[in-house]
Short mmCIF file of C-alpha atoms in Angstrom, two decimals:
data_model
loop_
_atom_site.label_atom_id
_atom_site.label_comp_id
_atom_site.label_asym_id
_atom_site.label_seq_id
_atom_site.Cartn_x
_atom_site.Cartn_y
_atom_site.Cartn_z
CA UNK A 1 -10.76 6.86 -10.12
CA UNK A 2 -9.58 4.13 -7.79
CA UNK A 3 -6.53 1.89 -7.75
CA UNK A 4 -8.65 -1.11 -6.92
CA UNK A 5 -12.03 -2.54 -7.88
CA UNK A 6 -15.13 -0.64 -6.71
CA UNK A 7 -16.42 -1.45 -3.25
CA UNK A 8 -19.64 -3.34 -2.69
CA UNK A 9 -22.74 -1.48 -1.49
CA UNK A 10 -22.01 -2.33 2.17
CA UNK A 11 -18.59 -0.68 1.81
CA UNK A 12 -16.82 -3.84 2.92
CA UNK A 13 -17.24 -2.96 6.57
CA UNK A 14 -15.66 0.49 6.22
CA UNK A 15 -17.09 3.32 8.29
CA UNK A 16 -18.88 5.76 5.93
CA UNK A 17 -18.56 8.46 8.59
CA UNK A 18 -14.80 8.11 8.98
CA UNK A 19 -12.95 11.40 8.77
CA UNK A 20 -9.15 11.51 8.53
CA UNK A 21 -7.49 13.63 11.21
CA UNK A 22 -5.94 15.92 8.58
CA UNK A 23 -9.27 16.55 6.83
CA UNK A 24 -11.41 18.04 9.59
CA UNK A 25 -9.11 21.07 10.17
CA UNK A 26 -9.30 21.86 6.45
CA UNK A 27 -13.10 21.84 6.60
CA UNK A 28 -13.24 23.99 9.73
CA UNK A 29 -10.93 26.55 8.11
CA UNK A 30 -13.33 27.19 5.23
CA UNK A 31 -15.41 30.37 5.10
CA UNK A 32 -18.77 28.81 4.32
CA UNK A 33 -22.09 30.65 4.29
CA UNK A 34 -24.73 29.10 6.50
CA UNK A 35 -28.05 28.71 4.71
CA UNK A 36 -26.57 28.64 1.20
CA UNK A 37 -26.44 25.34 -0.78
CA UNK A 38 -23.11 23.68 -1.35
CA UNK A 39 -21.79 21.70 -4.30
CA UNK A 40 -19.10 19.26 -3.21
CA UNK A 41 -17.21 17.99 -6.25
CA UNK A 42 -14.55 15.38 -6.72
CA UNK A 43 -11.70 16.44 -9.01
CA UNK A 44 -10.20 13.49 -10.92
CA UNK A 45 -12.48 12.44 -13.80
CA UNK A 46 -15.01 15.07 -12.71
CA UNK A 47 -13.17 18.39 -13.02
CA UNK A 48 -9.81 17.24 -14.36
CA UNK A 49 -8.94 14.57 -16.93
CA UNK A 50 -7.12 12.14 -14.67
CA UNK A 51 -6.90 9.18 -17.05
CA UNK A 52 -5.55 11.24 -19.95
CA UNK A 53 -2.86 12.67 -17.68
CA UNK A 54 -2.04 9.28 -16.20
CA UNK A 55 -1.57 7.73 -19.64
CA UNK A 56 0.95 10.43 -20.55
CA UNK A 57 2.85 9.73 -17.34
CA UNK A 58 2.81 5.96 -17.88
CA UNK A 59 4.47 6.43 -21.26
CA UNK A 60 7.48 7.94 -19.48
CA UNK A 61 7.65 4.89 -17.21
CA UNK A 62 7.50 2.21 -19.89
CA UNK A 63 3.95 1.35 -18.90
CA UNK A 64 0.49 1.53 -20.44
CA UNK A 65 -3.11 1.38 -19.26
CA UNK A 66 -5.17 -1.56 -20.49
CA UNK A 67 -8.67 -0.64 -19.34
CA UNK A 68 -10.31 -3.99 -18.76
CA UNK A 69 -12.19 -2.94 -15.63
CA UNK A 70 -12.89 0.16 -13.55
CA UNK A 71 -9.62 -0.07 -11.63
CA UNK A 72 -5.95 0.72 -12.08
CA UNK A 73 -4.43 -2.18 -10.19
CA UNK A 74 -4.10 -5.08 -12.63
CA UNK A 75 -4.68 -2.87 -15.66
CA UNK A 76 -1.36 -1.01 -15.72
CA UNK A 77 1.07 -3.14 -17.71
CA UNK A 78 4.71 -3.13 -18.72
CA UNK A 79 5.22 -2.33 -22.39
CA UNK A 80 8.11 -4.74 -22.82
CA UNK A 81 6.56 -7.84 -21.25
CA UNK A 82 2.83 -7.14 -21.09
CA UNK A 83 2.84 -8.12 -17.42
CA UNK A 84 0.58 -6.25 -15.01
CA UNK A 85 2.35 -4.00 -12.52
CA UNK A 86 2.20 -5.69 -9.09
CA UNK A 87 -0.17 -4.15 -6.56
CA UNK A 88 2.82 -3.58 -4.27
CA UNK A 89 4.26 -1.09 -6.78
CA UNK A 90 1.07 0.91 -7.24
CA UNK A 91 1.44 3.32 -4.28
CA UNK A 92 4.86 4.51 -5.45
CA UNK A 93 3.66 4.80 -9.03
CA UNK A 94 0.66 6.91 -8.08
CA UNK A 95 2.74 9.09 -5.76
CA UNK A 96 5.11 9.72 -8.65
CA UNK A 97 2.23 10.53 -10.95
CA UNK A 98 0.65 13.08 -8.64
CA UNK A 99 4.04 14.66 -7.87
CA UNK A 100 4.90 15.12 -11.53
CA UNK A 101 1.52 15.65 -13.19
CA UNK A 102 -0.97 17.33 -10.85
CA UNK A 103 0.07 20.74 -12.15
CA UNK A 104 -0.50 19.85 -15.81
CA UNK A 105 -3.83 18.03 -15.85
CA UNK A 106 -6.36 19.49 -18.26
CA UNK A 107 -9.97 20.24 -17.37
CA UNK A 108 -13.02 18.20 -18.23
CA UNK A 109 -14.89 20.10 -20.98
CA UNK A 110 -17.65 22.29 -19.61
CA UNK A 111 -16.74 21.89 -15.95
CA UNK A 112 -15.58 25.46 -15.35
CA UNK A 113 -18.51 26.96 -17.26
CA UNK A 114 -21.08 24.87 -15.40
CA UNK A 115 -19.65 25.61 -11.96
CA UNK A 116 -19.36 29.32 -12.73
CA UNK A 117 -23.06 29.40 -13.55
CA UNK A 118 -24.03 27.32 -10.52
CA UNK A 119 -21.83 29.33 -8.15
CA UNK A 120 -24.35 32.16 -8.37
CA UNK A 121 -26.74 29.94 -6.39
CA UNK A 122 -24.45 27.62 -4.44
CA UNK A 123 -21.01 27.64 -2.89
CA UNK A 124 -18.52 25.19 -4.40
CA UNK A 125 -15.92 23.06 -2.62
CA UNK A 126 -13.60 20.52 -4.25
CA UNK A 127 -13.20 17.33 -2.18
CA UNK A 128 -10.37 15.34 -3.69
CA UNK A 129 -8.27 12.34 -2.69
CA UNK A 130 -5.09 13.98 -3.87
CA UNK A 131 -2.01 13.39 -1.68
CA UNK A 132 -1.84 16.02 1.05
CA UNK A 133 1.55 17.10 -0.31
CA UNK A 134 -0.03 18.03 -3.65
CA UNK A 135 -2.99 20.02 -2.35
CA UNK A 136 -1.62 23.46 -3.21
CA UNK A 137 -0.57 22.25 -6.65
CA UNK A 138 -4.13 21.07 -7.22
CA UNK A 139 -5.46 24.43 -6.06
CA UNK A 140 -3.26 26.26 -8.58
CA UNK A 141 -4.09 23.87 -11.40
CA UNK A 142 -7.82 24.26 -10.87
CA UNK A 143 -7.54 28.05 -10.58
CA UNK A 144 -5.56 28.23 -13.81
CA UNK A 145 -8.53 26.66 -15.57
CA UNK A 146 -11.21 28.90 -14.12
CA UNK A 147 -12.06 26.83 -11.03
CA UNK A 148 -10.66 28.82 -8.13
CA UNK A 149 -12.64 27.05 -5.41
CA UNK A 150 -11.63 25.89 -1.95
CA UNK A 151 -9.97 22.47 -2.02
CA UNK A 152 -10.08 19.82 0.68
CA UNK A 153 -7.44 17.12 0.35
CA UNK A 154 -9.20 14.00 1.58
CA UNK A 155 -8.09 10.47 2.41
CA UNK A 156 -10.42 7.50 2.39
CA UNK A 157 -14.19 7.60 1.97
CA UNK A 158 -15.93 10.95 1.59
CA UNK A 159 -19.10 10.47 3.60
CA UNK A 160 -17.70 11.91 6.80
CA UNK A 161 -16.43 15.05 5.10
CA UNK A 162 -19.71 15.66 3.28
CA UNK A 163 -21.69 15.16 6.49
CA UNK A 164 -19.59 17.75 8.29
CA UNK A 165 -19.96 20.22 5.41
CA UNK A 166 -23.72 19.68 5.48
CA UNK A 167 -23.80 20.36 9.22
CA UNK A 168 -21.99 23.65 8.71
CA UNK A 169 -24.10 25.04 5.86
CA UNK A 170 -27.49 23.67 7.02
CA UNK A 171 -28.64 23.84 3.40
CA UNK A 172 -29.02 21.52 0.38
CA UNK A 173 -25.92 19.56 -0.63
CA UNK A 174 -24.92 18.26 -4.07
CA UNK A 175 -22.10 15.71 -4.36
CA UNK A 176 -20.32 14.59 -7.55
CA UNK A 177 -17.88 11.68 -7.78
CA UNK A 178 -16.83 8.96 -10.19
CA UNK A 179 -16.25 6.23 -7.63
CA UNK A 180 -19.22 4.14 -6.43
CA UNK A 181 -17.99 3.61 -2.87
CA UNK A 182 -17.68 7.37 -2.33
CA UNK A 183 -21.27 7.82 -3.48
CA UNK A 184 -22.32 4.95 -1.20
CA UNK A 185 -20.54 6.47 1.79
CA UNK A 186 -22.22 9.84 1.23
CA UNK A 187 -25.60 8.14 0.90
CA UNK A 188 -24.99 6.47 4.26
CA UNK A 189 -23.56 9.54 5.97
CA UNK A 190 -25.98 12.19 4.70
CA UNK A 191 -28.93 10.71 2.81
CA UNK A 192 -30.50 14.06 1.72
CA UNK A 193 -27.46 14.87 -0.45
CA UNK A 194 -28.20 15.00 -4.17
CA UNK A 195 -25.66 12.54 -5.58
CA UNK A 196 -24.29 12.69 -9.14
CA UNK A 197 -22.25 9.82 -10.55
CA UNK A 198 -19.96 11.64 -12.99
CA UNK A 199 -17.32 9.84 -15.08
CA UNK A 200 -15.66 12.05 -17.68
CA UNK A 201 -13.68 9.39 -19.56
CA UNK A 202 -16.02 7.61 -21.95
CA UNK A 203 -14.04 4.37 -21.73
CA UNK A 204 -14.41 4.26 -17.97
CA UNK A 205 -18.08 5.14 -18.16
CA UNK A 206 -18.71 2.13 -20.39
CA UNK A 207 -17.03 -0.18 -17.88
CA UNK A 208 -19.26 0.84 -15.02
CA UNK A 209 -23.00 1.36 -14.85
CA UNK A 210 -24.67 4.04 -12.75
CA UNK A 211 -24.12 3.70 -9.03
CA UNK A 212 -27.20 2.52 -7.19
CA UNK A 213 -26.41 5.25 -4.67
CA UNK A 214 -26.59 8.08 -7.22
CA UNK A 215 -29.59 10.09 -8.33
CA UNK A 216 -28.09 10.94 -11.72
CA UNK A 217 -25.36 9.50 -13.93
CA UNK A 218 -23.58 11.39 -16.71
CA UNK A 219 -20.34 12.08 -18.54
CA UNK A 220 -21.48 15.54 -19.65
CA UNK A 221 -21.24 18.73 -17.60
CA UNK A 222 -24.11 20.42 -19.46
CA UNK A 223 -26.39 17.60 -18.30
CA UNK A 224 -24.93 17.69 -14.80
CA UNK A 225 -25.55 21.43 -14.69
CA UNK A 226 -29.19 21.01 -15.65
CA UNK A 227 -29.74 18.29 -13.06
CA UNK A 228 -28.11 20.30 -10.28
CA UNK A 229 -29.92 23.47 -11.30
CA UNK A 230 -33.26 21.66 -11.18
CA UNK A 231 -32.54 20.21 -7.73
CA UNK A 232 -31.57 23.63 -6.37
CA UNK A 233 -34.76 25.12 -7.77
CA UNK A 234 -36.83 22.35 -6.17
CA UNK A 235 -35.09 23.13 -2.88
CA UNK A 236 -36.02 26.79 -3.21
CA UNK A 237 -32.72 28.25 -4.37
#
């Protein structure tokens, strides 16, 4: 999920290969198996129910989420006046949310089961735009729900990170994300990646059609599992 409206297909001039200086060392520290496929999954609205957790947090702040578009900025409103929270206040709000709620987010139904089954054929890495300060909390939260996979705390687009992971494993790559510009950046950075547009929250899914840069769009992990399994089989794994 993003705080602003989705990017256009040309990524608004952003470099799809950009890789934040704090991300590359995390990737290089992973113990990845060369020659074995890798599933690179986003976390919020793919593995964990971000919107449900955010709405609980907003209640404590006198705010509510009025989902009029696939964005947070402009849709978070004050309960007393109905006014939208200014964009200038969004960074602090989101920092407060992640600091107080990352540990208590609940999993997307079926995510742990699907990844457990797929992990017999592919290695799994979680690539998430969680604040760097909350990385270990995210690791513990995922592990508590049966998803004890390596976590990379990312910042910005994800194409550069996926490209580097692909270079390391030299094997098929599957990428799952809810945000169109992340899918677009991966398509630009590493075109062979099998890209899944996954949006767990049904309300969000209705606000946004399938990304033109995805090969499959779903809100259901059973369907995502079957798609990924079929692609791995086609690739010989």
